[in-house]
Structures are given as structure tokens and as C-alpha cells.
């Protein structure tokens, strides 16, 4: 080696030019940036780094040291290099000359100053911040380094926490790297020589050839931050370092990998956020999701009060909109000094891309002090790393509002043509941190909200947005049509949950197609009534169907499609006491199915009529429809439809007071449902058995059966039937005299409240007397209150409650509620007019009194004082 290759001075210390350049590169600064920060001319910096200034002014060196944040030994080394000591004289920096043996430790101070671990491993890195929700990430990256991975790259969007994660990992694995832990920050436009010089400086050597000797076969760890600024230069420099030192391990952070052979790319995902529709119940629950926990922790630094329960829905929505990006969450929480969380969501919820994320990514103070960038600019940087075809694909995938599967993504990208394998694209998007993959089910792919918003902006700018949304509507419609047949049978729960995952996509597809392609919207809506009913969305679902059926652009739709849509609307109407409005449409649908020879449709339409006709008082016709369903299902071997028919006919057994017959029929329903794997029907059997048991006067057993059925229906997701079985439980509790438990059921069911000390119905049930309330739960709740009033001997209050119940039950599907209310009213008033009204209701409905009702009526009438 020639003397010209040795950059150190004869006394063993580095020259000022090399020290200054190494510190500047480690800080990620250009010469112009360092000059501006120090307040000196850029030519001065250039001359110093080129060795053209032999004895610079002490003031200049102090300004440069301050600008670089140098302290301790690192500062003294720079001052000593600027003022070479005379032979035998003292060091100008106030310290003795450093021997060559101490140089490695001095050079590891090139970042911010060194610390050591308990095992003596030197660490030339800042102290890491406390991370929230990253325990698994730290463990996984540490395990990769422990598995002798030479290069591990942490990639992701700006602000996702790559550098903070890398620092934490470095400290966690320091004991396994006795050769030292150090890091460099890549500057814009760096060349391979720049990166190599900075890396060698922090590792404590002058030349790559010295590195193996310096490490002496001991593992060492080098962090390289912000690799996207000069990926080719980083890759070239690291190839030299790894070839020179086989025990060196490299941990890279950036928005893209370095592109080295054998490099393991580990994307850093944003923090987990509460799923859509899920909100922490109280501030203590925030820790369940790392994103909300981080927001709460940073909010606590901005204001003394924790989030209030009223702020929790906005908090969950806000972190979802921020995509779980830690830096964005921290910046948003800091604004909580002035605004509460709800105000933050209202003001910034739709302006996430404009949120400033702070300075350049990196762990150096110099990076944080740089000019802030917006989330839009941060995403744009990663977007520009994609090839044109990849950008076009990302713009299409941005149509998905939540999670999606590989198959759905390929279907969307195919645009009606042959599907192409999307896995290379998805791997590329994941590699750049644009795509999140969570969970193990098919629907596990998701774009961050900020990425989706940015890609949507780009699609609009390219004039593609309308076509993309139309293709998305077609894809979601296809999914719904494939899924709808599975909404009955053994896999009901899993099918409902799969549709739950794409709720936001269904809403978006319906909204777009209703305006631009109503025929597709009608096809989509006609596939969803069972799901809407099971999720308690009967009113909004029926509104969609009625709107689309009334659209003139769907008038020429296939008759069968319109028939299915009409049947769906009628099915949903029965859930909110609107049976009479849809009865003509259900009859029309049945006629279409019969004309087309569509057996499945005919069975469905007749089953719906079984539900609608009792509200019109057509009980005999309803029973005839049930028997027709049973006959048609038996002829075609449709076991499930046979069970459904028996279930409908059970009500008619109850109507005539044949409780034993109802039990036998329910046993048949249970047997058939078990045969075809229809778990939901079996649960409904238990719910109906609870009502039969109550009518038999066995209240304790009815409560136990009803509560088990209600729990099962809650798990299945059937709010309508669950409300009905809760009504049975409440009535049984009231008739058994268990007032506190009965009132707890009322509180869960009713949308009104009884004022303390008030004897009669108030709120919505008070309005019932004026004809403004006819909800099914109103009748049941009033019946419960009436029976409780009877138990405590308050006949006047009981009469008011029974009168309200009779009004609310008028026109309801289950006319037994109306008869039970009139029995209570007659028993408490002994009014001849009420008795006549009861008699007329019994004749018109065909409802027979059960034994306990007759006993109640005669006992209370007999006990009533005569005028």
C-alpha cells in the first residue's frame, strides 16, 4: 500500500478533511446544507474537506462542530485535527495525542456519541424511543439477524416507524454483536464512495481491508438509514463491506430495498387500528389496538384529560383514517392541545393527505429539522418507484374500500379480460410498504387509507375514475351473487362475516351503480336481503330495493331479477311492520316465479307470503301458503324448505291454542333442520319452544330456554328474532314476578323510558295512544309493564299499559300480542266494550285463548268491584 492511500496523519489521527466529511455524511447533509446551518460559506466547507485550508479559524471549526451536533471526544478530535500539535507540545484541544489503538472507539462516535451495553458492546447510535405495539416486530427482526441474515431491509412509507424500529432492534441485539453497533444516514445524491467512507468512519477503520482485522471475527451491526436516497450507491458500498467482513450484519431502512443479492425485505406495516364498526368501550380499552394506544399516549402529552367516552368513536375513526401511521398519529394527537378528538376528526378526517409528517425520515436531528413534507408527498415518493403498469394497477386497486382477496384483486385488474397472476404485483406493493397484509383469511389485503386516497386522486387526474368504479361495482356484484346461496345452511355464520368484511365495498358499489348502472345495482341489491336482515339493516336494504325497482332504467330488467328484488323487499318489510306495503309485490313475484317455472323462487315467495298475510288478517290464506310450501318442497326433495314450512305452520298451531301440536311441529322442524345442517332454524326452534313453554305457564323454564336462544341468536347475528325471544323472556319474568330482571329486558328492548315514580307509559308508548307508535317491541314492552303493574296491584297503571300494548300490536304480524293485551285490558277494567273488542278480535284472527289467559280473565273480572 502506498502512503497516498493512508488518509490518517503521521501521528495516527485522521485528517480534518476526512473527519469533517465523515461527520457530514453520517448526518446526511450536503456541503451546502452544512454551510447554511453553520452560517459560513459553502466554499469554506469545500476547501476544508479537500484539505486546502491548513489552519482554519477556531471560530469556523466551532461553528461547524455546533452545526454537526458534535460533543465530547468527537468534538475534541475535530479541534485537534484543525490545530496539529507541535512535537512535544500539548494538544490544542486540551487532551493528549490519541494513540492509534484508540482510534476505532473514537471513530464510532461519528454519529452522535457512543454508549456501551452491559456486555461492553459499543453502540454509536441515539437512544431509541419507547415503541407502542411493536413488540412482535422487534422480536421478528431480531430473529432474522440472529439467523445470520447478512442484510435485512425494513421498508415502508414515511412515518411508519422504520427508523425507530431499527434503533430499538439495534439495542435489543447489541449483546450479540460485540464488534460494535453503528449507523449512517444516507444523504441525497450520495455516491458509493461517500457511503463507504461514512460507514468505515463509524466502524472505526480507514479502509475496507482493515475491517476484518478490526472486527477479529466478531459480529458487528451497521444501520443504514434512508437507503432510497441513493440505493445503487448503498448497494455498491455494502457489497464492498460485506466482502471485506463476513461477520458484519447490515440493517437497512428505507422506502425501497437496496437490491442486494440475498437481501431479506421485511415490510414495516402501520399499527393495528380498530376494525370498521368497532369502538373501544372506555379509555382503558384503547390498549387493545396499538394505534389507539399510541394516540392516547401522545394526547396525554398535549392535554391532562384522557379521551372521554364521547370522544372514543371519533378517536377510532381518526386513527383508521390515518392508516395507523405512527408519525401521522403523533402529529394529529399534538393538535389535541386546542381541539378535542371529535373536532380533529371533523376538521382533518377528509384531509389526511395534507397532514405534514415532519422532516425527512431518519434518526438524526438533522433529518428532523428539515422542511416538513405532507403525507401526499410521502406516498408520492413511493408511488414514483413503481413502473407505469404497476401504478395503473395501484390506481385500480384503490377502488376497494377495505380488505380484499387475491382473487378479487385479479378480477378487478382483469377488467373483463383473462386474469393474470397478481402475486408479483402484490409482492412489489408490499415491498414498498404500500400494501398491508393482515390475518390468515382470503380477505387479508388492504391499501392504507392515505395510499388509497392518493391513488384515487391519480386515477381522477388520469380520467380513469368512473371506469374503475364501474369495474369495482361489477366485481362486488359478482361476489354477492356467488355468496348469496351460502346465506342458508351450515356455513351461515362464516358467509355473513365474509360479507361483513366487504360492507364498505358493497355500499360504494351500490352508490356508484345506482347512478350509472342501475341494472347492476339491482342485481347486487337482489342478492343481499338475507344478509341485510341478519345484520339488522332491513330498513336501508328495503329502501335500496324499492328505489331501484322504481328506477325507469330497470323496467326492462329480466322478470326473474325483478321478482327476486320484490321478494327481498317484502322479506325485509316484515322486519319493521311494513308487511301490508309489500303484500302486492310479493303476490306479483309469486306469479312471475310460477310463470317462469322457478321452483326456488316460488318457494321463497310463498314463504314470504306466510309472513306477510297475518298482518292483513288473512290467516287462513297464510296457512294455505305454508301448506303449499310444504307440499312443493316435499315433491322436489327440498329438506330445508320443508323445515321452513313447518316453522311457519307452528304459528297457526299457537293461534288456535294447540300447544301440544306446536311442540310436535317444532320437533319436526328441528329434525329436518339437523338433516340439512341449518343451525339457524334449530336456534329458532328453541326460541319458539320458549314461547310455547310460557303460554303453558311454566315461566322458569321459559326464561331459561329463551335466554339460551337469545345468546345463540346474538352469535348468529339475527337481531330481529333475538328481539322477539327477549320479549318472551321479559314476559315470562314479569308473569313470574321477577320485576328487576323483567325491567332489565325492557330497558334493552324499548326506545323509550318510564319516568321514576310514574305509573303509566310515557315517551313513545304515550304517543301510541295518539296513533304514532306501532313497533313490535312496543307491544311486548307494554305487555311486560302491564303484567308487572298487575303483580304489584296497580290496576290503573296496568290498564294504561295494556291499552298501549293493544294499540301497538294492531296490524302486527303476531296477532297473539294484540289478544294478550286485550285480555289484560279486559281483566283490569271489566269494561263491556273491551270484552266486545276482544271477542271481535278473536273471531277475526282465529286466535284462541290458552288456559292461563282464560284463568286471568275470569279471575280478575270476578274480583272487580261492581258499580
XYZ file of N, CA and C in Angstrom, residues 321 353 379 383 386 389-405 408-413 425-426 429 434-436 445-462 464-473 475-476 504-505 508-509:
204
model
N -58.462 6.577 9.653
C -58.200 7.467 8.533
C -56.704 7.754 8.383
N -54.236 13.444 3.564
C -53.073 13.562 2.687
C -52.345 14.886 2.861
N -46.340 9.581 0.131
C -46.866 8.488 -0.685
C -46.389 8.629 -2.128
N -44.852 5.975 -4.750
C -45.613 5.760 -5.989
C -44.695 5.893 -7.203
N -42.730 2.909 -8.643
C -43.424 1.873 -9.395
C -43.259 2.082 -10.896
N -47.051 0.347 -15.410
C -48.116 -0.651 -15.296
C -48.478 -0.906 -13.836
N -47.486 -0.857 -12.957
C -47.756 -1.043 -11.531
C -48.550 0.136 -10.968
N -48.263 1.330 -11.445
C -49.031 2.485 -10.999
C -50.491 2.361 -11.431
N -50.700 1.939 -12.675
C -52.072 1.770 -13.168
C -52.822 0.734 -12.338
N -52.131 -0.350 -11.971
C -52.772 -1.379 -11.150
C -53.108 -0.838 -9.769
N -52.210 -0.054 -9.183
C -52.485 0.522 -7.864
C -53.707 1.445 -7.926
N -53.827 2.215 -8.997
C -54.993 3.096 -9.135
C -56.278 2.281 -9.180
N -56.250 1.119 -9.791
C -57.444 0.272 -9.834
C -57.747 -0.331 -8.459
N -56.704 -0.838 -7.820
C -56.918 -1.481 -6.518
C -57.415 -0.499 -5.468
N -57.186 0.794 -5.699
C -57.666 1.799 -4.757
C -59.185 1.867 -4.709
N -59.882 1.203 -5.640
C -61.343 1.182 -5.600
C -61.857 0.391 -4.403
N -61.072 -0.576 -3.902
C -61.500 -1.353 -2.734
C -61.459 -0.467 -1.499
N -62.525 -0.518 -0.713
C -62.611 0.332 0.464
C -62.061 -0.325 1.718
N -61.959 -1.639 1.716
C -61.465 -2.330 2.904
C -60.568 -3.474 2.449
N -60.673 -4.609 3.046
C -59.805 -5.734 2.702
C -60.370 -6.496 1.508
N -59.468 -7.124 0.771
C -59.861 -7.873 -0.407
C -58.940 -9.078 -0.558
N -59.321 -9.986 -1.409
C -58.557 -11.209 -1.624
C -57.762 -11.109 -2.917
N -60.244 -11.392 -5.821
C -60.965 -10.162 -6.109
C -60.055 -9.139 -6.788
N -58.817 -9.058 -6.313
C -57.877 -8.130 -6.932
C -57.608 -8.487 -8.383
N -57.409 -9.774 -8.658
C -57.174 -10.200 -10.040
C -58.397 -9.945 -10.913
N -59.577 -10.154 -10.354
C -60.803 -9.910 -11.114
C -60.946 -8.426 -11.452
N -60.614 -7.568 -10.508
C -60.698 -6.129 -10.762
C -59.679 -5.707 -11.816
N -58.453 -6.234 -11.710
C -57.397 -5.845 -12.644
C -57.631 -6.401 -14.040
N -47.141 -8.403 -8.524
C -47.538 -7.023 -8.251
C -47.760 -6.810 -6.759
N -48.490 -7.729 -6.119
C -48.776 -7.572 -4.698
C -47.494 -7.611 -3.876
N -45.882 -4.183 -4.232
C -46.558 -3.169 -3.428
C -46.259 -3.368 -1.946
N -46.687 -0.100 0.471
C -47.955 0.465 0.011
C -49.129 -0.457 0.309
N -48.857 -1.731 0.529
C -49.898 -2.737 0.731
C -49.726 -3.382 2.098
N -50.819 -3.502 2.823
C -50.810 -4.158 4.132
C -51.444 -5.534 3.995
N -55.817 -8.444 2.276
C -55.018 -7.418 1.600
C -55.734 -6.078 1.703
N -54.961 -5.029 1.978
C -55.584 -3.719 2.143
C -54.565 -2.618 1.851
N -55.002 -1.605 1.112
C -54.185 -0.410 0.927
C -54.415 0.520 2.103
N -53.365 1.179 2.557
C -53.527 2.189 3.589
C -54.467 3.277 3.085
N -55.199 3.904 4.006
C -56.130 4.953 3.594
C -55.414 6.058 2.821
N -54.232 6.448 3.299
C -53.503 7.517 2.616
C -53.092 7.087 1.216
N -52.680 5.829 1.063
C -52.298 5.323 -0.257
C -53.523 5.260 -1.163
N -54.626 4.759 -0.618
C -55.855 4.677 -1.421
C -56.331 6.064 -1.855
N -56.297 7.022 -0.932
C -56.728 8.375 -1.282
C -55.832 8.971 -2.363
N -54.524 8.758 -2.229
C -53.590 9.297 -3.218
C -53.827 8.645 -4.578
N -53.947 7.312 -4.600
C -54.154 6.607 -5.869
C -55.475 7.024 -6.515
N -56.500 7.286 -5.693
C -57.773 7.756 -6.238
C -57.611 9.130 -6.880
N -56.840 10.003 -6.244
C -56.542 11.304 -6.847
C -55.844 11.131 -8.198
N -54.893 10.216 -8.257
C -54.187 9.984 -9.505
C -55.125 9.434 -10.578
N -56.023 8.534 -10.183
C -56.983 7.979 -11.141
C -57.897 9.064 -11.695
N -58.317 9.971 -10.808
C -59.150 11.083 -11.266
C -58.374 11.960 -12.243
N -57.095 12.203 -11.940
C -56.281 13.015 -12.832
C -56.056 12.368 -14.182
N -56.049 11.028 -14.216
C -55.868 10.302 -15.480
C -57.189 10.098 -16.215
N -59.611 8.111 -15.233
C -59.954 6.687 -15.155
C -60.998 6.376 -14.085
N -61.322 7.333 -13.244
C -62.042 7.024 -12.016
C -63.400 6.379 -12.284
N -64.173 6.907 -13.205
C -65.512 6.364 -13.469
C -65.430 4.919 -13.941
N -64.502 4.626 -14.848
C -64.366 3.255 -15.354
C -63.922 2.305 -14.248
N -63.011 2.769 -13.385
C -62.540 1.914 -12.292
C -63.686 1.606 -11.332
N -64.466 2.604 -10.985
C -65.575 2.375 -10.055
C -66.649 1.479 -10.659
N -66.850 1.588 -11.961
C -67.818 0.697 -12.599
C -67.328 -0.742 -12.558
N -66.038 -0.951 -12.836
C -65.488 -2.298 -12.765
C -65.574 -2.833 -11.345
N -65.311 -1.983 -10.363
C -65.422 -2.384 -8.960
C -66.843 -2.826 -8.635
N -67.843 -2.093 -9.120
C -69.244 -2.466 -8.858
C -69.556 -3.831 -9.458
N -67.404 -6.283 -9.962
C -66.693 -7.303 -9.176
C -67.441 -7.598 -7.880
N -67.888 -6.550 -7.190
C -68.601 -6.760 -5.930
C -69.950 -7.431 -6.170
N -68.221 -1.932 3.321
C -67.962 -0.619 2.726
C -67.871 -0.709 1.208
N -67.378 -1.834 0.685
C -67.330 -2.002 -0.767
C -68.724 -2.190 -1.350
N -70.270 1.251 -1.466
C -69.693 2.047 -2.552
C -70.178 1.560 -3.909
N -70.226 0.244 -4.094
C -70.681 -0.301 -5.377
C -72.149 0.045 -5.640
